[in-house]
Amino acid sequence: MKIKENYSLQELNTFKIDVKSKYFIEIENESDLKEIVKEYKSKGEKILLLGGGSNILFTKDFDGLVVHLITKGIDIVSQDDDSVLIDCKAGEEWDEVVQFAVNNEYYGIENLSLIPGTIGAAPIQNIGAYGAELKDVFYSLDGFYTADLVEKSFSLGESEFGYRDSIFKSELKDKFIITSVKLRLSKEKNFKLNYRDLADLNKLRKNITIKKVRDHIIKVRESKLPNPKVIGNAGSFYKNPEISAKQLTNLIDQNPDLPYFKSPDRKIKLPAGWLIEQCGWKGKREGDVASYHRQALIIINYGNATSQSILNFTQEIKDSVISKFGIELETEVNFY
Ligand code: FAD
Ligand code: EPU
């Protein structure tokens, strides 16, 4: 195990922010992980667990140890005629897990194709896209508390999943390290094709295959989301706000073409991208920061944006949405 000091994190966060960590280590196995956490905790150092760095905005240098987790492995734990239970090491790339499922015709995560990052981070904000969420296939996860290294498994119920939320993003933020995640995938075809962008797939009817769903999702995503390998970004900067029925009625009076969606739990969600676009931000650039011209909710770094310039820009967006619609946007990205 080799600790590096004063280490640049620019290539390890998809926003491409140029910050350094006091200490840095890459970890390939779980026993090293525990050892290093124990050692640096006892020295009183802060610890940040880093996966793919695709949902982070570094606002300053990290004064502690950054652990880059790259443990790999996807194993089948059990299966029957209907389903399969897989166990994945936390450092495994999320999209590798989706590719594995699609290759084997295990259904349930094909709509989550091409989401960047690791499977260890997927439960943190209960990743979601195109009508599917991690919690729909989640079985359990294993990990340990950083304070005392005590191991614990979390079931679906204990994980308190919500829209872009879980116990790991709230109460246990930076206090619990996820080392592996179990998913239960179906062997029976059961596609979710109600999302607007999937209308073309529905036309294929009986000819739909899991591979066609994955390919279509990838095509849609590539048409509107910037590739983080080319343009710095961390996906949606804000969450889509949830409002009450009364608020909706008032807003529709003022904005008859307001788009809104009712989620299965009957909450009303507004697309933050629409609110931001209506305030005139879509495609707008200040220095090297911009709202992406194809998806206003994605904030991009053209190259040399500082975290301060991103914070100023996104605060201006937030202020204008409050003043036009009376809605306060909540950030989705994790700040450090
Ligand atoms: P990181 O950014 O490395 O970490 C995020 C947080 O999780 C940090 O607080 C970190 O400390 C913590 N963490 C990471 N791993 C662990 C672990 N093993 N144990 C404990 N804590 C951990 N998200 C969606 O939900 N849906 C989308 O459609 C989507 N599209 C995106 C598109 C683009 C272009 C980009 C750049 C991002 C997108 N995201 C999306 C956001 C991001 O991909 C997800 O949040 C992803 O799960 C982050 O994974 P990561 O490994 O990069 O996490
Ligand atoms: N819209 C606009 N202008 C824009 C962008 C969006 O008017 O510039 C409106 C349109 O009405 C569109 C609607 O917003 O129909 C929804 O847009 P889109 O389908 O692109 O999805 P989103 O709500 O903006 C969410 C997730 C994405 C996820 C997509 C697909 C959040 C915060 N974001 O975005 O997740 O990929 O749905 O399911 O919930 C992420 O979390 O980082 C992320 C990219």
Tab-separated table of C-alpha atoms and ligand atoms in Angstrom:
chain	number	residue	atom	x	y	z
A	1	MET	CA	0.000	0.000	0.000
A	2	LYS	CA	1.479	3.249	-1.090
A	3	ILE	CA	0.315	6.537	0.371
A	4	LYS	CA	0.850	9.581	-1.825
A	5	GLU	CA	1.008	13.086	-0.424
A	6	ASN	CA	-0.303	16.360	-1.800
A	7	TYR	CA	-1.968	14.392	-4.595
A	8	SER	CA	-3.902	15.993	-7.479
A	9	LEU	CA	-7.542	14.864	-7.732
A	10	GLN	CA	-8.212	16.585	-11.071
A	11	GLU	CA	-8.359	13.331	-13.049
A	12	LEU	CA	-10.394	11.598	-10.323
A	13	ASN	CA	-13.442	13.882	-10.373
A	14	THR	CA	-15.559	14.223	-13.512
A	15	PHE	CA	-16.051	17.975	-12.897
A	16	LYS	CA	-12.251	18.145	-13.433
A	17	ILE	CA	-11.695	20.495	-10.495
A	18	ASP	CA	-8.032	21.035	-9.772
A	19	VAL	CA	-7.650	20.292	-6.049
A	20	LYS	CA	-5.211	18.232	-4.008
A	21	SER	CA	-5.619	15.829	-1.112
A	22	LYS	CA	-3.204	15.788	1.815
A	23	TYR	CA	-2.959	11.980	1.528
A	24	PHE	CA	-4.157	9.620	-1.194
A	25	ILE	CA	-4.309	5.874	-1.655
A	26	GLU	CA	-5.760	3.462	-4.193
A	27	ILE	CA	-7.249	0.319	-2.616
A	28	GLU	CA	-7.736	-2.991	-4.441
A	29	ASN	CA	-8.853	-5.264	-1.587
A	30	GLU	CA	-11.022	-5.052	1.485
A	31	SER	CA	-8.444	-6.046	4.099
A	32	ASP	CA	-6.163	-3.185	2.999
A	33	LEU	CA	-9.177	-0.883	3.166
A	34	LYS	CA	-9.888	-1.647	6.819
A	35	GLU	CA	-6.238	-1.417	7.783
A	36	ILE	CA	-5.759	1.987	6.206
A	37	VAL	CA	-9.012	3.419	7.593
A	38	LYS	CA	-8.020	2.220	11.076
A	39	GLU	CA	-4.554	3.755	10.819
A	40	TYR	CA	-5.661	7.163	9.528
A	41	LYS	CA	-8.683	7.380	11.854
A	42	SER	CA	-6.397	6.781	14.830
A	43	LYS	CA	-4.211	9.647	13.561
A	44	GLY	CA	-7.330	11.858	13.621
A	45	GLU	CA	-7.409	12.328	9.835
A	46	LYS	CA	-10.606	12.888	7.862
A	47	ILE	CA	-11.362	10.171	5.309
A	48	LEU	CA	-13.125	10.524	1.976
A	49	LEU	CA	-14.183	7.425	0.077
A	50	LEU	CA	-13.932	8.128	-3.642
A	51	GLY	CA	-15.508	5.978	-6.354
A	52	GLY	CA	-15.718	7.352	-9.885
A	53	GLY	CA	-15.854	10.967	-8.644
A	54	SER	CA	-18.914	11.583	-10.842
A	55	ASN	CA	-21.178	13.107	-8.210
A	56	ILE	CA	-18.745	15.372	-6.393
A	57	LEU	CA	-17.821	19.045	-6.427
A	58	PHE	CA	-14.556	19.686	-4.613
A	59	THR	CA	-14.715	23.221	-3.192
A	60	LYS	CA	-11.206	23.152	-1.713
A	61	ASP	CA	-8.179	20.909	-1.177
A	62	PHE	CA	-9.088	17.838	0.900
A	63	ASP	CA	-7.402	18.014	4.301
A	64	GLY	CA	-7.216	14.286	5.011
A	65	LEU	CA	-6.977	10.903	3.294
A	66	VAL	CA	-8.757	10.209	-0.002
A	67	VAL	CA	-9.310	6.483	-0.502
A	68	HIS	CA	-9.920	5.583	-4.145
A	69	LEU	CA	-11.726	2.238	-4.046
A	70	ILE	CA	-11.100	-0.022	-7.056
A	71	THR	CA	-12.088	-3.453	-5.675
A	72	LYS	CA	-13.494	-5.577	-8.543
A	73	GLY	CA	-15.726	-8.607	-8.928
A	74	ILE	CA	-19.251	-9.690	-9.839
A	75	ASP	CA	-20.349	-13.067	-8.401
A	76	ILE	CA	-23.537	-15.057	-8.588
A	77	VAL	CA	-24.608	-15.913	-5.036
A	78	SER	CA	-27.718	-17.961	-5.844
A	79	GLN	CA	-30.355	-18.407	-8.508
A	80	ASP	CA	-33.581	-20.172	-9.321
A	81	ASP	CA	-35.834	-20.300	-12.395
A	82	ASP	CA	-37.097	-16.752	-11.865
A	83	SER	CA	-34.206	-14.688	-10.554
A	84	VAL	CA	-30.529	-14.408	-9.765
A	85	LEU	CA	-28.781	-12.814	-6.802
A	86	ILE	CA	-25.464	-11.144	-7.648
A	87	ASP	CA	-22.852	-9.711	-5.306
A	88	CYS	CA	-20.601	-6.932	-6.614
A	89	LYS	CA	-17.500	-5.426	-5.075
A	90	ALA	CA	-17.956	-1.713	-4.393
A	91	GLY	CA	-15.206	-0.523	-6.768
A	92	GLU	CA	-16.751	-2.270	-9.770
A	93	GLU	CA	-17.903	0.167	-12.470
A	94	TRP	CA	-21.701	0.460	-12.403
A	95	ASP	CA	-21.972	0.162	-16.188
A	96	GLU	CA	-19.867	-3.039	-16.161
A	97	VAL	CA	-22.524	-4.526	-13.866
A	98	VAL	CA	-25.253	-3.436	-16.308
A	99	GLN	CA	-23.287	-4.921	-19.217
A	100	PHE	CA	-22.911	-8.202	-17.283
A	101	ALA	CA	-26.681	-8.287	-16.617
A	102	VAL	CA	-27.546	-7.516	-20.237
A	103	ASN	CA	-25.116	-10.152	-21.597
A	104	ASN	CA	-26.763	-12.764	-19.367
A	105	GLU	CA	-30.332	-11.529	-19.904
A	106	TYR	CA	-30.864	-10.664	-16.265
A	107	TYR	CA	-33.566	-7.984	-16.231
A	108	GLY	CA	-33.999	-4.913	-14.031
A	109	ILE	CA	-31.072	-2.535	-14.530
A	110	GLU	CA	-30.983	-2.067	-18.319
A	111	ASN	CA	-32.701	1.357	-17.981
A	112	LEU	CA	-29.775	2.436	-15.778
A	113	SER	CA	-27.247	1.907	-18.590
A	114	LEU	CA	-24.316	4.291	-18.911
A	115	ILE	CA	-24.674	5.995	-15.514
A	116	PRO	CA	-21.071	6.793	-14.564
A	117	GLY	CA	-19.436	5.730	-11.311
A	118	THR	CA	-19.133	2.636	-9.151
A	119	ILE	CA	-21.715	0.227	-7.777
A	120	GLY	CA	-20.516	1.089	-4.257
A	121	ALA	CA	-21.807	4.628	-4.740
A	122	ALA	CA	-25.043	3.579	-6.455
A	123	PRO	CA	-26.997	3.120	-3.184
A	124	ILE	CA	-25.785	6.483	-1.811
A	125	GLN	CA	-28.253	8.485	-3.878
A	126	ASN	CA	-30.327	5.504	-5.069
A	127	ILE	CA	-29.326	6.122	-8.690
A	128	GLY	CA	-32.199	6.414	-11.110
A	129	ALA	CA	-32.997	7.030	-14.757
A	130	TYR	CA	-35.693	6.353	-17.357
A	131	GLY	CA	-38.285	5.099	-14.892
A	132	ALA	CA	-35.995	2.755	-12.903
A	133	GLU	CA	-34.161	3.140	-9.613
A	134	LEU	CA	-31.522	1.072	-7.842
A	135	LYS	CA	-33.964	0.299	-5.001
A	136	ASP	CA	-36.158	-1.713	-7.428
A	137	VAL	CA	-33.462	-4.440	-7.607
A	138	PHE	CA	-31.545	-3.792	-4.382
A	139	TYR	CA	-31.246	-6.792	-2.034
A	140	SER	CA	-28.655	-5.720	0.578
A	141	LEU	CA	-25.201	-4.231	1.035
A	142	ASP	CA	-22.223	-4.848	3.274
A	143	GLY	CA	-19.775	-2.413	4.752
A	144	PHE	CA	-18.355	-0.996	7.958
A	145	TYR	CA	-18.504	2.126	10.114
A	146	THR	CA	-15.370	4.272	9.809
A	147	ALA	CA	-15.444	5.190	13.520
A	148	ASP	CA	-15.014	1.675	14.944
A	149	LEU	CA	-14.675	-0.628	11.859
A	150	VAL	CA	-17.790	-2.555	12.962
A	151	GLU	CA	-19.287	-4.429	10.017
A	152	LYS	CA	-22.963	-4.208	9.132
A	153	SER	CA	-25.308	-5.413	6.381
A	154	PHE	CA	-28.169	-3.143	5.351
A	155	SER	CA	-31.405	-4.570	3.976
A	156	LEU	CA	-33.715	-2.711	1.594
A	157	GLY	CA	-35.864	-1.463	4.488
A	158	GLU	CA	-32.888	-0.278	6.538
A	159	SER	CA	-31.395	1.688	3.632
A	160	GLU	CA	-34.223	4.285	3.670
A	161	PHE	CA	-34.128	4.864	-0.079
A	162	GLY	CA	-35.925	7.868	-1.517
A	163	TYR	CA	-35.622	9.988	-4.637
A	164	ARG	CA	-31.850	10.569	-4.954
A	165	ASP	CA	-31.548	9.777	-1.276
A	166	SER	CA	-30.744	7.060	1.297
A	167	ILE	CA	-29.546	6.707	4.871
A	168	PHE	CA	-25.989	6.688	3.427
A	169	LYS	CA	-26.450	10.197	1.972
A	170	SER	CA	-28.078	11.573	5.152
A	171	GLU	CA	-27.472	10.146	8.627
A	172	LEU	CA	-24.471	8.001	7.608
A	173	LYS	CA	-22.831	10.419	5.166
A	174	ASP	CA	-19.047	9.929	5.381
A	175	LYS	CA	-19.550	7.556	8.356
A	176	PHE	CA	-20.092	4.199	6.644
A	177	ILE	CA	-18.075	2.549	3.860
A	178	ILE	CA	-19.918	0.262	1.461
A	179	THR	CA	-17.745	-2.691	0.428
A	180	SER	CA	-20.197	-4.757	-1.645
A	181	VAL	CA	-23.749	-4.616	-2.973
A	182	LYS	CA	-26.203	-7.451	-3.711
A	183	LEU	CA	-28.857	-7.090	-6.409
A	184	ARG	CA	-31.737	-9.410	-7.225
A	185	LEU	CA	-32.290	-9.460	-10.999
A	186	SER	CA	-35.144	-11.120	-12.844
A	187	LYS	CA	-34.839	-13.862	-15.454
A	188	GLU	CA	-38.236	-12.904	-16.827
A	189	LYS	CA	-38.694	-10.085	-19.337
A	190	ASN	CA	-40.339	-7.163	-17.599
A	191	PHE	CA	-39.423	-3.917	-19.310
A	192	LYS	CA	-40.213	-0.451	-17.985
A	193	LEU	CA	-40.899	1.633	-21.072
A	194	ASN	CA	-43.194	4.399	-19.833
A	195	TYR	CA	-40.582	7.151	-19.767
A	196	ARG	CA	-41.163	9.729	-22.523
A	197	ASP	CA	-37.834	9.116	-24.250
A	198	LEU	CA	-38.579	5.386	-24.599
A	199	ALA	CA	-41.703	5.781	-26.770
A	200	ASP	CA	-39.857	4.498	-29.889
A	201	LEU	CA	-38.986	1.246	-28.116
A	202	ASN	CA	-42.632	0.547	-27.328
A	203	LYS	CA	-43.276	0.408	-31.073
A	204	LEU	CA	-41.033	-2.682	-31.341
A	205	ARG	CA	-43.563	-4.595	-29.190
A	206	LYS	CA	-42.645	-8.305	-29.131
A	207	ASN	CA	-39.275	-7.693	-30.741
A	208	ILE	CA	-37.911	-5.783	-27.783
A	209	THR	CA	-34.803	-7.325	-26.248
A	210	ILE	CA	-32.779	-6.296	-23.233
A	211	LYS	CA	-29.907	-5.373	-25.571
A	212	LYS	CA	-32.176	-3.126	-27.653
A	213	VAL	CA	-33.297	-1.348	-24.476
A	214	ARG	CA	-29.700	-0.806	-23.369
A	215	ASP	CA	-28.645	0.429	-26.831
A	216	HIS	CA	-31.608	2.825	-26.987
A	217	ILE	CA	-30.918	4.258	-23.521
A	218	ILE	CA	-27.270	4.760	-24.441
A	219	LYS	CA	-28.311	6.564	-27.629
A	220	VAL	CA	-30.718	8.864	-25.753
A	221	ARG	CA	-28.156	9.626	-23.048
A	222	GLU	CA	-25.411	10.346	-25.593
A	223	SER	CA	-27.743	12.724	-27.439
A	224	LYS	CA	-28.370	14.970	-24.432
A	225	LEU	CA	-25.746	14.411	-21.756
A	226	PRO	CA	-22.141	15.582	-22.101
A	227	ASN	CA	-19.560	12.790	-21.953
A	228	PRO	CA	-17.620	13.488	-18.739
A	229	LYS	CA	-14.450	12.152	-20.392
A	230	VAL	CA	-14.681	15.078	-22.806
A	231	ILE	CA	-16.502	17.877	-20.924
A	232	GLY	CA	-16.288	18.254	-17.146
A	233	ASN	CA	-19.637	17.780	-15.362
A	234	ALA	CA	-21.271	15.789	-12.563
A	235	GLY	CA	-24.652	15.049	-14.151
A	236	SER	CA	-27.721	16.857	-12.796
A	237	PHE	CA	-26.514	19.598	-10.490
A	238	TYR	CA	-29.868	20.006	-8.721
A	239	LYS	CA	-32.657	17.544	-7.882
A	240	ASN	CA	-36.050	17.831	-9.515
A	241	PRO	CA	-38.178	19.660	-6.891
A	242	GLU	CA	-41.197	17.969	-5.343
A	243	ILE	CA	-44.215	20.179	-4.676
A	244	SER	CA	-47.728	19.950	-3.217
A	245	ALA	CA	-50.949	19.799	-5.248
A	246	LYS	CA	-51.823	23.311	-4.047
A	247	GLN	CA	-48.460	24.700	-5.196
A	248	LEU	CA	-49.005	23.010	-8.555
A	249	THR	CA	-52.396	24.667	-9.059
A	250	ASN	CA	-50.929	28.092	-8.281
A	251	LEU	CA	-47.965	27.553	-10.596
A	252	ILE	CA	-50.141	26.340	-13.486
A	253	ASP	CA	-52.269	29.509	-13.178
A	254	GLN	CA	-49.118	31.531	-13.883
A	255	ASN	CA	-47.462	29.016	-16.284
A	256	PRO	CA	-50.075	27.048	-18.243
A	257	ASP	CA	-47.421	24.988	-20.091
A	258	LEU	CA	-45.606	23.881	-16.916
A	259	PRO	CA	-44.553	20.212	-17.301
A	260	TYR	CA	-45.001	18.043	-14.182
A	261	PHE	CA	-44.890	14.341	-13.317
A	262	LYS	CA	-46.647	12.288	-10.685
A	263	SER	CA	-44.338	9.665	-9.199
A	264	PRO	CA	-45.679	6.252	-8.075
A	265	ASP	CA	-45.775	7.553	-4.481
A	266	ARG	CA	-48.124	10.320	-5.778
A	267	LYS	CA	-45.592	13.097	-5.238
A	268	ILE	CA	-45.551	15.836	-7.860
A	269	LYS	CA	-42.178	16.488	-9.439
A	270	LEU	CA	-41.195	19.412	-11.639
A	271	PRO	CA	-38.287	19.150	-14.069
A	272	ALA	CA	-35.606	21.479	-12.718
A	273	GLY	CA	-34.180	21.642	-16.269
A	274	TRP	CA	-37.390	23.313	-17.477
A	275	LEU	CA	-37.411	25.844	-14.597
A	276	ILE	CA	-33.768	26.709	-15.313
A	277	GLU	CA	-34.372	26.981	-19.060
A	278	GLN	CA	-37.375	29.299	-18.467
A	279	CYS	CA	-35.083	31.594	-16.481
A	280	GLY	CA	-32.904	31.935	-19.591
A	281	TRP	CA	-29.902	29.877	-18.442
A	282	LYS	CA	-29.823	27.052	-20.993
A	283	GLY	CA	-26.559	27.234	-22.946
A	284	LYS	CA	-25.459	30.368	-21.054
A	285	ARG	CA	-21.738	30.574	-20.311
A	286	GLU	CA	-19.766	32.687	-17.827
A	287	GLY	CA	-16.015	32.166	-18.219
A	288	ASP	CA	-15.507	28.403	-18.282
A	289	VAL	CA	-18.793	27.510	-16.510
A	290	ALA	CA	-22.032	26.938	-18.401
A	291	SER	CA	-25.450	25.368	-18.325
A	292	TYR	CA	-25.280	22.666	-21.028
A	293	HIS	CA	-26.992	23.716	-24.261
A	294	ARG	CA	-28.853	20.379	-24.615
A	295	GLN	CA	-29.815	19.900	-20.933
A	296	ALA	CA	-30.026	22.987	-18.738
A	297	LEU	CA	-29.734	21.010	-15.477
A	298	ILE	CA	-26.200	19.894	-16.318
A	299	ILE	CA	-23.520	22.385	-15.322
A	300	ILE	CA	-20.331	22.034	-17.315
A	301	ASN	CA	-16.693	22.972	-16.941
A	302	TYR	CA	-15.191	23.973	-20.289
A	303	GLY	CA	-11.708	23.458	-18.883
A	304	ASN	CA	-10.474	25.893	-16.298
A	305	ALA	CA	-13.547	26.560	-14.165
A	306	THR	CA	-12.832	26.858	-10.458
A	307	SER	CA	-15.218	25.474	-7.864
A	308	GLN	CA	-15.881	29.063	-6.749
A	309	SER	CA	-16.983	30.050	-10.262
A	310	ILE	CA	-19.295	26.991	-10.357
A	311	LEU	CA	-20.726	27.889	-6.946
A	312	ASN	CA	-21.334	31.517	-8.024
A	313	PHE	CA	-22.956	30.452	-11.298
A	314	THR	CA	-25.232	27.838	-9.702
A	315	GLN	CA	-26.228	30.253	-6.923
A	316	GLU	CA	-27.317	32.757	-9.591
A	317	ILE	CA	-29.407	29.993	-11.202
A	318	LYS	CA	-30.944	29.080	-7.848
A	319	ASP	CA	-31.767	32.742	-7.068
A	320	SER	CA	-33.458	33.284	-10.413
A	321	VAL	CA	-35.601	30.114	-10.042
A	322	ILE	CA	-36.681	31.318	-6.588
A	323	SER	CA	-37.563	34.771	-7.850
A	324	LYS	CA	-39.469	33.535	-10.948
A	325	PHE	CA	-41.210	30.442	-9.516
A	326	GLY	CA	-40.820	30.642	-5.718
A	327	ILE	CA	-39.118	27.224	-5.748
A	328	GLU	CA	-35.853	26.513	-3.952
A	329	LEU	CA	-33.680	24.002	-5.819
A	330	GLU	CA	-31.751	21.469	-3.741
A	331	THR	CA	-28.317	20.299	-4.878
A	332	GLU	CA	-27.854	16.694	-5.934
A	333	VAL	CA	-24.053	16.829	-6.197
A	334	ASN	CA	-21.993	16.173	-3.017
A	335	PHE	CA	-19.778	19.092	-1.935
A	336	TYR	CA	-16.406	18.537	-0.262
B	1	FAD	P1	-18.426	9.443	-6.235
B	1	FAD	O1	-18.704	10.693	-6.988
B	1	FAD	O2	-17.028	8.958	-6.174
B	1	FAD	O3	-18.982	9.611	-4.745
B	1	FAD	C1	-20.259	10.157	-4.503
B	1	FAD	C2	-20.530	10.079	-2.983
B	1	FAD	O4	-20.616	8.715	-2.592
B	1	FAD	C3	-19.408	10.672	-2.123
B	1	FAD	O5	-20.021	11.222	-0.977
B	1	FAD	C4	-18.549	9.465	-1.746
B	1	FAD	O6	-17.823	9.620	-0.550
B	1	FAD	C5	-19.629	8.408	-1.595
B	1	FAD	N1	-19.143	7.047	-1.875
B	1	FAD	C6	-18.664	6.571	-3.052
B	1	FAD	N2	-18.386	5.265	-2.939
B	1	FAD	C7	-18.679	4.904	-1.667
B	1	FAD	C8	-18.585	3.683	-0.929
B	1	FAD	N3	-18.133	2.558	-1.485
B	1	FAD	N4	-18.953	3.695	0.384
B	1	FAD	C9	-19.403	4.833	0.965
B	1	FAD	N5	-19.498	6.003	0.329
B	1	FAD	C10	-19.143	6.042	-0.981
B	1	FAD	N6	-26.967	9.724	-11.289
B	1	FAD	C11	-28.206	9.166	-11.349
B	1	FAD	O7	-28.779	8.777	-10.311
B	1	FAD	N7	-28.841	9.031	-12.549
B	1	FAD	C12	-28.291	9.422	-13.719
B	1	FAD	O8	-28.902	9.282	-14.776
B	1	FAD	C13	-26.984	10.009	-13.679
B	1	FAD	N8	-26.400	10.445	-14.826
B	1	FAD	C14	-25.177	11.019	-14.768
B	1	FAD	C15	-24.589	11.449	-15.951
B	1	FAD	C16	-23.333	12.040	-15.951
B	1	FAD	C17	-22.741	12.501	-17.261
B	1	FAD	C18	-22.632	12.185	-14.723
B	1	FAD	C19	-21.262	12.788	-14.708
B	1	FAD	C20	-23.205	11.766	-13.521
B	1	FAD	C21	-24.487	11.185	-13.526
B	1	FAD	N9	-25.121	10.743	-12.357
B	1	FAD	C22	-26.357	10.147	-12.409
B	1	FAD	C23	-24.452	10.918	-11.044
B	1	FAD	C24	-23.435	9.797	-10.685
B	1	FAD	O9	-23.111	9.052	-11.821
B	1	FAD	C25	-24.002	8.859	-9.625
B	1	FAD	O10	-24.334	9.579	-8.466
B	1	FAD	C26	-22.993	7.762	-9.240
B	1	FAD	O11	-23.627	6.810	-8.421
B	1	FAD	C27	-21.759	8.304	-8.530
B	1	FAD	O12	-20.829	7.239	-8.430
B	1	FAD	P2	-19.294	7.507	-8.145
B	1	FAD	O13	-18.631	6.195	-7.939
B	1	FAD	O14	-18.734	8.368	-9.210
B	1	FAD	O15	-19.394	8.287	-6.761
B	2	EPU	N1	-36.336	19.965	-19.637
B	2	EPU	C1	-36.376	21.199	-20.251
B	2	EPU	N2	-35.183	21.789	-20.583
B	2	EPU	C2	-33.994	21.215	-20.332
B	2	EPU	C3	-33.959	19.955	-19.709
B	2	EPU	C4	-35.150	19.349	-19.368
B	2	EPU	O1	-37.434	21.758	-20.489
B	2	EPU	O2	-32.969	21.821	-20.672
B	2	EPU	C5	-37.607	19.315	-19.259
B	2	EPU	C6	-38.353	18.648	-20.396
B	2	EPU	O3	-39.736	18.874	-20.144
B	2	EPU	C7	-38.068	17.180	-20.208
B	2	EPU	C8	-37.951	17.081	-18.676
B	2	EPU	O4	-37.363	18.316	-18.293
B	2	EPU	O5	-39.090	16.377	-20.685
B	2	EPU	C9	-37.122	15.934	-18.168
B	2	EPU	O6	-35.824	15.990	-18.746
B	2	EPU	P1	-34.908	14.687	-18.818
B	2	EPU	O7	-35.677	13.549	-19.357
B	2	EPU	O8	-33.647	15.055	-19.509
B	2	EPU	O9	-34.628	14.337	-17.303
B	2	EPU	P2	-34.332	15.218	-16.021
B	2	EPU	O10	-35.557	15.220	-15.167
B	2	EPU	O11	-33.742	16.534	-16.353
B	2	EPU	C10	-33.605	13.169	-14.606
B	2	EPU	C11	-32.443	12.786	-13.728
B	2	EPU	C12	-31.285	12.318	-14.594
B	2	EPU	C13	-31.735	11.123	-15.412
B	2	EPU	C14	-32.902	11.562	-16.300
B	2	EPU	C15	-33.468	10.417	-17.097
B	2	EPU	C16	-32.638	14.107	-11.724
B	2	EPU	C17	-32.103	15.240	-10.923
B	2	EPU	N3	-32.054	13.896	-12.896
B	2	EPU	O12	-33.194	14.327	-15.321
B	2	EPU	O13	-30.249	11.895	-13.729
B	2	EPU	O14	-30.686	10.651	-16.236
B	2	EPU	O15	-33.964	12.081	-15.438
B	2	EPU	O16	-34.266	9.624	-16.296
B	2	EPU	O17	-33.571	13.441	-11.278
B	2	EPU	C18	-28.355	12.696	-12.525
B	2	EPU	O18	-28.964	12.376	-11.499
B	2	EPU	O19	-27.197	13.155	-12.495
B	2	EPU	C19	-29.001	12.517	-13.820
B	2	EPU	C20	-28.444	12.862	-14.974
